């Protein structure tokens, strides 16, 4: 992957912000560097092209167990491929979990099974590109279900777009981040702050990014993160000296994702439309995905049963689910 650059144009070549109006707009105290401060919520919608395709973003509050979220992505990807849903992102947090991508090895998990059980860490072998990474509370995970056939540049450009959106998100919180030549993800100095791993099948993406807002970084010591041994891992909280509000980070990240993708941002109201959709309706939200902000995450609570009525899994050890149609990958 190419190194970081400033001022990269979005997929649609737009420089303006794509935003939902109403209470979901982020506060003006988080400006985009090099661009005017965010307009007040009443005028934010004018910054987006009303004719642009939507990017539906849903926040799942609390902690979403990994396996039901994985299964849900596969279902959403099939629906997106059939044209029943627009491009969308799920924003969420997971309980502690190590995921092993297609090029990862069990030896890259350094934490013993006994200590994993003690710390409540599950392990999943999954179908994205990349090696081993960690997800847990305090980390903003974004799963993109995006039709690459509608975006120029293909998979490589999509991955660069995710990196650009995360770099811009961090800049709005005062953190100077960048891409690294030959590596995937987002970096501050020689420390990784966001990982990216994608799977593509029939032109539709799933999996996505993980941005370290305020996770317990000690969990990364139990793995060789992304197979890289000579670099560290950091977080927004560590760099800022305080933990930013994760819901606010999610709002800003959604705006930057929509901008880079050249889409019109719409907040879908919580998990309600997902639950209805999983119950048999093709797209109960229709074009009525209301511009509402994501709820504050329940950092202290336990995992909820899982999105869209999918029962939570209970994997005590490594599990492999490598079936499905052939696809392409981008390493994490």
GROMACS .gro file of C-alpha atoms in nm:
model
  332
    1UNK     CA    1   0.000   0.000   0.000
    2UNK     CA    2   0.114   0.352  -0.066
    3UNK     CA    3   0.224   0.583   0.210
    4UNK     CA    4   0.017   0.862   0.364
    5UNK     CA    5  -0.067   1.171   0.165
    6UNK     CA    6  -0.253   1.488   0.248
    7UNK     CA    7  -0.545   1.617   0.045
    8UNK     CA    8  -0.636   1.294  -0.134
    9UNK     CA    9  -0.959   1.334  -0.327
   10UNK     CA   10  -1.256   1.114  -0.240
   11UNK     CA   11  -1.391   0.848  -0.475
   12UNK     CA   12  -1.624   1.102  -0.628
   13UNK     CA   13  -1.364   1.378  -0.624
   14UNK     CA   14  -1.570   1.580  -0.377
   15UNK     CA   15  -1.409   1.811  -0.126
   16UNK     CA   16  -1.722   1.895   0.070
   17UNK     CA   17  -1.850   1.707   0.373
   18UNK     CA   18  -2.124   1.449   0.350
   19UNK     CA   19  -2.336   1.475   0.659
   20UNK     CA   20  -2.680   1.410   0.799
   21UNK     CA   21  -2.864   1.706   0.939
   22UNK     CA   22  -3.018   1.716   1.284
   23UNK     CA   23  -2.884   1.604   1.621
   24UNK     CA   24  -2.652   1.345   1.467
   25UNK     CA   25  -2.409   1.607   1.335
   26UNK     CA   26  -2.085   1.626   1.535
   27UNK     CA   27  -2.013   1.942   1.734
   28UNK     CA   28  -1.829   2.232   1.574
   29UNK     CA   29  -1.544   2.177   1.820
   30UNK     CA   30  -1.421   1.889   1.600
   31UNK     CA   31  -1.335   2.072   1.272
   32UNK     CA   32  -1.188   1.912   0.964
   33UNK     CA   33  -0.831   2.041   0.918
   34UNK     CA   34  -0.780   2.264   0.618
   35UNK     CA   35  -1.154   2.308   0.565
   36UNK     CA   36  -1.407   2.548   0.720
   37UNK     CA   37  -1.544   2.460   1.060
   38UNK     CA   38  -1.848   2.234   1.058
   39UNK     CA   39  -2.167   2.431   0.986
   40UNK     CA   40  -2.435   2.419   1.250
   41UNK     CA   41  -2.674   2.120   1.226
   42UNK     CA   42  -2.940   2.319   1.047
   43UNK     CA   43  -2.716   2.381   0.746
   44UNK     CA   44  -2.497   2.069   0.750
   45UNK     CA   45  -2.716   1.885   0.501
   46UNK     CA   46  -2.645   2.148   0.237
   47UNK     CA   47  -2.281   2.041   0.232
   48UNK     CA   48  -2.371   1.700   0.090
   49UNK     CA   49  -2.493   1.638  -0.263
   50UNK     CA   50  -2.861   1.550  -0.214
   51UNK     CA   51  -2.844   1.337  -0.527
   52UNK     CA   52  -2.552   1.126  -0.402
   53UNK     CA   53  -2.620   0.761  -0.320
   54UNK     CA   54  -2.672   0.700   0.051
   55UNK     CA   55  -2.427   0.552   0.295
   56UNK     CA   56  -2.637   0.402   0.572
   57UNK     CA   57  -2.459   0.394   0.908
   58UNK     CA   58  -2.588   0.207   1.211
   59UNK     CA   59  -2.446   0.213   1.562
   60UNK     CA   60  -2.495  -0.101   1.771
   61UNK     CA   61  -2.464   0.003   2.137
   62UNK     CA   62  -2.311  -0.215   2.403
   63UNK     CA   63  -2.081  -0.503   2.320
   64UNK     CA   64  -2.171  -0.718   2.018
   65UNK     CA   65  -2.038  -1.076   2.030
   66UNK     CA   66  -1.811  -1.146   1.736
   67UNK     CA   67  -1.977  -1.447   1.574
   68UNK     CA   68  -2.328  -1.302   1.526
   69UNK     CA   69  -2.175  -0.984   1.384
   70UNK     CA   70  -1.975  -1.196   1.139
   71UNK     CA   71  -2.282  -1.392   1.031
   72UNK     CA   72  -2.481  -1.071   0.995
   73UNK     CA   73  -2.217  -0.923   0.762
   74UNK     CA   74  -2.242  -1.224   0.532
   75UNK     CA   75  -2.620  -1.186   0.512
   76UNK     CA   76  -2.596  -0.812   0.451
   77UNK     CA   77  -2.334  -0.866   0.179
   78UNK     CA   78  -2.566  -1.105  -0.005
   79UNK     CA   79  -2.852  -0.854   0.023
   80UNK     CA   80  -2.626  -0.573  -0.102
   81UNK     CA   81  -2.519  -0.786  -0.397
   82UNK     CA   82  -2.885  -0.842  -0.482
   83UNK     CA   83  -2.951  -0.467  -0.470
   84UNK     CA   84  -3.184  -0.488  -0.169
   85UNK     CA   85  -2.973  -0.260   0.050
   86UNK     CA   86  -2.756   0.050  -0.006
   87UNK     CA   87  -2.389   0.068   0.088
   88UNK     CA   88  -2.369   0.063   0.466
   89UNK     CA   89  -2.142   0.056   0.769
   90UNK     CA   90  -2.204  -0.107   1.105
   91UNK     CA   91  -2.022   0.070   1.390
   92UNK     CA   92  -1.983  -0.129   1.711
   93UNK     CA   93  -1.763  -0.269   1.988
   94UNK     CA   94  -1.681  -0.633   2.060
   95UNK     CA   95  -1.602  -0.817   2.381
   96UNK     CA   96  -1.235  -0.926   2.389
   97UNK     CA   97  -1.156  -1.142   2.085
   98UNK     CA   98  -0.855  -1.237   1.875
   99UNK     CA   99  -0.930  -1.289   1.506
  100UNK     CA  100  -0.698  -1.481   1.276
  101UNK     CA  101  -0.711  -1.384   0.909
  102UNK     CA  102  -0.633  -1.612   0.618
  103UNK     CA  103  -0.260  -1.548   0.634
  104UNK     CA  104  -0.242  -1.567   1.014
  105UNK     CA  105  -0.104  -1.855   1.221
  106UNK     CA  106  -0.196  -1.985   1.566
  107UNK     CA  107   0.165  -1.929   1.675
  108UNK     CA  108   0.103  -1.555   1.646
  109UNK     CA  109  -0.130  -1.584   1.947
  110UNK     CA  110   0.110  -1.567   2.240
  111UNK     CA  111  -0.146  -1.577   2.522
  112UNK     CA  112  -0.198  -1.932   2.647
  113UNK     CA  113  -0.545  -2.093   2.630
  114UNK     CA  114  -0.562  -2.084   3.011
  115UNK     CA  115  -0.489  -1.711   3.023
  116UNK     CA  116  -0.731  -1.648   2.738
  117UNK     CA  117  -1.004  -1.819   2.937
  118UNK     CA  118  -0.906  -1.621   3.245
  119UNK     CA  119  -0.924  -1.292   3.054
  120UNK     CA  120  -1.239  -1.389   2.863
  121UNK     CA  121  -1.081  -1.379   2.517
  122UNK     CA  122  -1.236  -1.578   2.232
  123UNK     CA  123  -1.048  -1.676   1.916
  124UNK     CA  124  -1.192  -1.696   1.565
  125UNK     CA  125  -1.031  -1.801   1.237
  126UNK     CA  126  -1.204  -1.582   0.980
  127UNK     CA  127  -1.225  -1.512   0.609
  128UNK     CA  128  -1.073  -1.163   0.586
  129UNK     CA  129  -0.725  -1.088   0.465
  130UNK     CA  130  -0.447  -1.033   0.712
  131UNK     CA  131  -0.305  -1.197   1.020
  132UNK     CA  132  -0.398  -1.178   1.390
  133UNK     CA  133  -0.558  -0.876   1.550
  134UNK     CA  134  -0.750  -0.787   1.865
  135UNK     CA  135  -1.096  -0.639   1.914
  136UNK     CA  136  -1.239  -0.529   2.246
  137UNK     CA  137  -1.421  -0.262   2.446
  138UNK     CA  138  -1.302   0.089   2.372
  139UNK     CA  139  -1.222   0.008   2.010
  140UNK     CA  140  -1.442   0.145   1.732
  141UNK     CA  141  -1.500  -0.132   1.478
  142UNK     CA  142  -1.649  -0.043   1.140
  143UNK     CA  143  -1.783  -0.312   0.906
  144UNK     CA  144  -1.838  -0.185   0.553
  145UNK     CA  145  -2.084  -0.359   0.322
  146UNK     CA  146  -1.995  -0.173   0.003
  147UNK     CA  147  -2.043  -0.252  -0.366
  148UNK     CA  148  -1.704  -0.186  -0.524
  149UNK     CA  149  -1.860  -0.195  -0.870
  150UNK     CA  150  -1.996   0.152  -0.796
  151UNK     CA  151  -1.658   0.292  -0.688
  152UNK     CA  152  -1.360   0.367  -0.911
  153UNK     CA  153  -1.025   0.217  -0.826
  154UNK     CA  154  -1.135  -0.121  -0.692
  155UNK     CA  155  -1.022  -0.283  -0.370
  156UNK     CA  156  -0.689  -0.102  -0.338
  157UNK     CA  157  -0.855   0.238  -0.371
  158UNK     CA  158  -1.126   0.136  -0.122
  159UNK     CA  159  -0.864   0.039   0.137
  160UNK     CA  160  -0.681   0.367   0.079
  161UNK     CA  161  -1.013   0.544   0.121
  162UNK     CA  162  -1.068   0.381   0.460
  163UNK     CA  163  -0.720   0.488   0.563
  164UNK     CA  164  -0.785   0.844   0.444
  165UNK     CA  165  -1.114   0.861   0.635
  166UNK     CA  166  -0.949   0.743   0.957
  167UNK     CA  167  -0.656   0.983   0.914
  168UNK     CA  168  -0.906   1.269   0.873
  169UNK     CA  169  -1.107   1.150   1.174
  170UNK     CA  170  -0.798   1.148   1.393
  171UNK     CA  171  -0.694   1.492   1.266
  172UNK     CA  172  -1.024   1.635   1.385
  173UNK     CA  173  -0.928   1.521   1.735
  174UNK     CA  174  -0.582   1.674   1.709
  175UNK     CA  175  -0.388   1.356   1.620
  176UNK     CA  176  -0.154   1.361   1.320
  177UNK     CA  177  -0.174   1.012   1.167
  178UNK     CA  178  -0.060   0.874   0.832
  179UNK     CA  179  -0.035   0.573   0.605
  180UNK     CA  180   0.289   0.378   0.574
  181UNK     CA  181   0.450   0.266   0.250
  182UNK     CA  182   0.408  -0.111   0.211
  183UNK     CA  183   0.180  -0.147   0.516
  184UNK     CA  184  -0.195  -0.140   0.559
  185UNK     CA  185  -0.363   0.058   0.835
  186UNK     CA  186  -0.316   0.394   1.005
  187UNK     CA  187  -0.009   0.492   1.205
  188UNK     CA  188   0.111   0.759   1.446
  189UNK     CA  189   0.488   0.756   1.427
  190UNK     CA  190   0.583   0.388   1.432
  191UNK     CA  191   0.275   0.279   1.627
  192UNK     CA  192  -0.044   0.147   1.471
  193UNK     CA  193  -0.368   0.311   1.579
  194UNK     CA  194  -0.607   0.149   1.329
  195UNK     CA  195  -0.607  -0.187   1.151
  196UNK     CA  196  -0.786  -0.274   0.828
  197UNK     CA  197  -0.885  -0.613   0.692
  198UNK     CA  198  -1.128  -0.669   0.405
  199UNK     CA  199  -1.293  -0.955   0.224
  200UNK     CA  200  -1.451  -0.909  -0.118
  201UNK     CA  201  -1.683  -1.155  -0.287
  202UNK     CA  202  -1.864  -1.079  -0.614
  203UNK     CA  203  -1.762  -0.717  -0.578
  204UNK     CA  204  -1.912  -0.670  -0.228
  205UNK     CA  205  -1.694  -0.597   0.075
  206UNK     CA  206  -1.732  -0.700   0.432
  207UNK     CA  207  -1.514  -0.677   0.744
  208UNK     CA  208  -1.346  -0.335   0.770
  209UNK     CA  209  -1.146  -0.133   1.023
  210UNK     CA  210  -1.071  -0.119   1.395
  211UNK     CA  211  -0.975   0.219   1.545
  212UNK     CA  212  -0.818   0.219   1.892
  213UNK     CA  213  -1.008   0.486   2.085
  214UNK     CA  214  -0.955   0.366   2.443
  215UNK     CA  215  -0.903  -0.011   2.452
  216UNK     CA  216  -0.697  -0.200   2.707
  217UNK     CA  217  -0.373  -0.210   2.507
  218UNK     CA  218  -0.235  -0.495   2.719
  219UNK     CA  219  -0.443  -0.739   2.513
  220UNK     CA  220  -0.223  -0.662   2.213
  221UNK     CA  221   0.066  -0.806   2.412
  222UNK     CA  222  -0.098  -1.146   2.379
  223UNK     CA  223  -0.050  -1.156   2.000
  224UNK     CA  224   0.188  -1.048   1.726
  225UNK     CA  225  -0.042  -0.774   1.593
  226UNK     CA  226  -0.085  -0.808   1.217
  227UNK     CA  227   0.237  -1.013   1.211
  228UNK     CA  228   0.450  -0.702   1.277
  229UNK     CA  229   0.720  -0.745   1.542
  230UNK     CA  230   0.915  -0.418   1.523
  231UNK     CA  231   0.637  -0.165   1.578
  232UNK     CA  232   0.399  -0.080   1.858
  233UNK     CA  233   0.029  -0.017   1.906
  234UNK     CA  234  -0.129   0.300   2.043
  235UNK     CA  235  -0.470   0.459   2.105
  236UNK     CA  236  -0.640   0.796   2.094
  237UNK     CA  237  -0.664   0.799   2.475
  238UNK     CA  238  -0.293   0.733   2.514
  239UNK     CA  239  -0.198   1.008   2.268
  240UNK     CA  240  -0.443   1.267   2.399
  241UNK     CA  241  -0.402   1.191   2.768
  242UNK     CA  242  -0.777   1.139   2.797
  243UNK     CA  243  -1.040   0.912   2.649
  244UNK     CA  244  -1.251   1.084   2.382
  245UNK     CA  245  -1.620   1.003   2.373
  246UNK     CA  246  -1.650   0.695   2.155
  247UNK     CA  247  -1.993   0.794   2.022
  248UNK     CA  248  -1.847   1.126   1.907
  249UNK     CA  249  -1.560   0.946   1.736
  250UNK     CA  250  -1.817   0.725   1.562
  251UNK     CA  251  -2.009   1.028   1.437
  252UNK     CA  252  -1.695   1.192   1.298
  253UNK     CA  253  -1.574   0.867   1.139
  254UNK     CA  254  -1.911   0.821   0.969
  255UNK     CA  255  -1.890   1.171   0.821
  256UNK     CA  256  -1.540   1.110   0.689
  257UNK     CA  257  -1.634   0.771   0.544
  258UNK     CA  258  -1.926   0.928   0.358
  259UNK     CA  259  -1.703   1.209   0.232
  260UNK     CA  260  -1.434   0.974   0.101
  261UNK     CA  261  -1.688   0.742  -0.060
  262UNK     CA  262  -1.877   1.035  -0.217
  263UNK     CA  263  -2.197   0.928  -0.040
  264UNK     CA  264  -2.479   1.104   0.141
  265UNK     CA  265  -2.465   1.006   0.508
  266UNK     CA  266  -2.781   0.878   0.670
  267UNK     CA  267  -2.803   0.744   1.024
  268UNK     CA  268  -3.027   0.438   1.052
  269UNK     CA  269  -3.200   0.428   1.390
  270UNK     CA  270  -3.013   0.179   1.603
  271UNK     CA  271  -3.050  -0.192   1.543
  272UNK     CA  272  -3.426  -0.172   1.487
  273UNK     CA  273  -3.415  -0.182   1.107
  274UNK     CA  274  -3.162  -0.468   1.120
  275UNK     CA  275  -3.389  -0.672   1.343
  276UNK     CA  276  -3.687  -0.609   1.116
  277UNK     CA  277  -3.479  -0.685   0.808
  278UNK     CA  278  -3.353  -1.011   0.958
  279UNK     CA  279  -3.713  -1.100   1.036
  280UNK     CA  280  -3.793  -1.113   0.666
  281UNK     CA  281  -3.840  -0.758   0.539
  282UNK     CA  282  -3.609  -0.664   0.254
  283UNK     CA  283  -3.547  -0.305   0.360
  284UNK     CA  284  -3.787  -0.183   0.629
  285UNK     CA  285  -3.599   0.143   0.663
  286UNK     CA  286  -3.650   0.217   0.293
  287UNK     CA  287  -3.536   0.572   0.240
  288UNK     CA  288  -3.652   0.658   0.588
  289UNK     CA  289  -3.328   0.596   0.774
  290UNK     CA  290  -3.357   0.889   1.010
  291UNK     CA  291  -3.064   1.119   1.082
  292UNK     CA  292  -3.015   1.029   1.448
  293UNK     CA  293  -2.688   1.006   1.642
  294UNK     CA  294  -2.547   0.678   1.768
  295UNK     CA  295  -2.610   0.612   2.135
  296UNK     CA  296  -2.333   0.623   2.390
  297UNK     CA  297  -2.172   0.280   2.412
  298UNK     CA  298  -2.231   0.079   2.727
  299UNK     CA  299  -1.866   0.031   2.810
  300UNK     CA  300  -1.933  -0.127   3.147
  301UNK     CA  301  -2.206  -0.371   3.044
  302UNK     CA  302  -2.181  -0.723   2.919
  303UNK     CA  303  -2.246  -0.832   2.562
  304UNK     CA  304  -2.598  -0.815   2.428
  305UNK     CA  305  -2.741  -1.122   2.251
  306UNK     CA  306  -2.625  -1.002   1.909
  307UNK     CA  307  -2.762  -0.786   1.630
  308UNK     CA  308  -3.062  -0.863   1.416
  309UNK     CA  309  -3.193  -1.145   1.628
  310UNK     CA  310  -2.893  -1.368   1.557
  311UNK     CA  311  -2.813  -1.570   1.871
  312UNK     CA  312  -2.473  -1.514   2.023
  313UNK     CA  313  -2.209  -1.779   1.966
  314UNK     CA  314  -2.007  -1.940   2.240
  315UNK     CA  315  -1.668  -2.024   2.095
  316UNK     CA  316  -1.433  -2.131   2.371
  317UNK     CA  317  -1.140  -2.181   2.132
  318UNK     CA  318  -1.039  -2.136   1.771
  319UNK     CA  319  -1.316  -2.188   1.521
  320UNK     CA  320  -1.287  -2.195   1.144
  321UNK     CA  321  -1.562  -2.088   0.907
  322UNK     CA  322  -1.376  -2.054   0.578
  323UNK     CA  323  -1.658  -2.166   0.352
  324UNK     CA  324  -1.843  -1.947   0.106
  325UNK     CA  325  -1.774  -1.815  -0.241
  326UNK     CA  326  -1.419  -1.731  -0.347
  327UNK     CA  327  -1.319  -1.375  -0.278
  328UNK     CA  328  -1.032  -1.130  -0.257
  329UNK     CA  329  -0.869  -0.988   0.051
  330UNK     CA  330  -0.674  -0.690   0.177
  331UNK     CA  331  -0.432  -0.759   0.460
  332UNK     CA  332  -0.482  -0.600   0.799
   0.00000   0.00000   0.00000
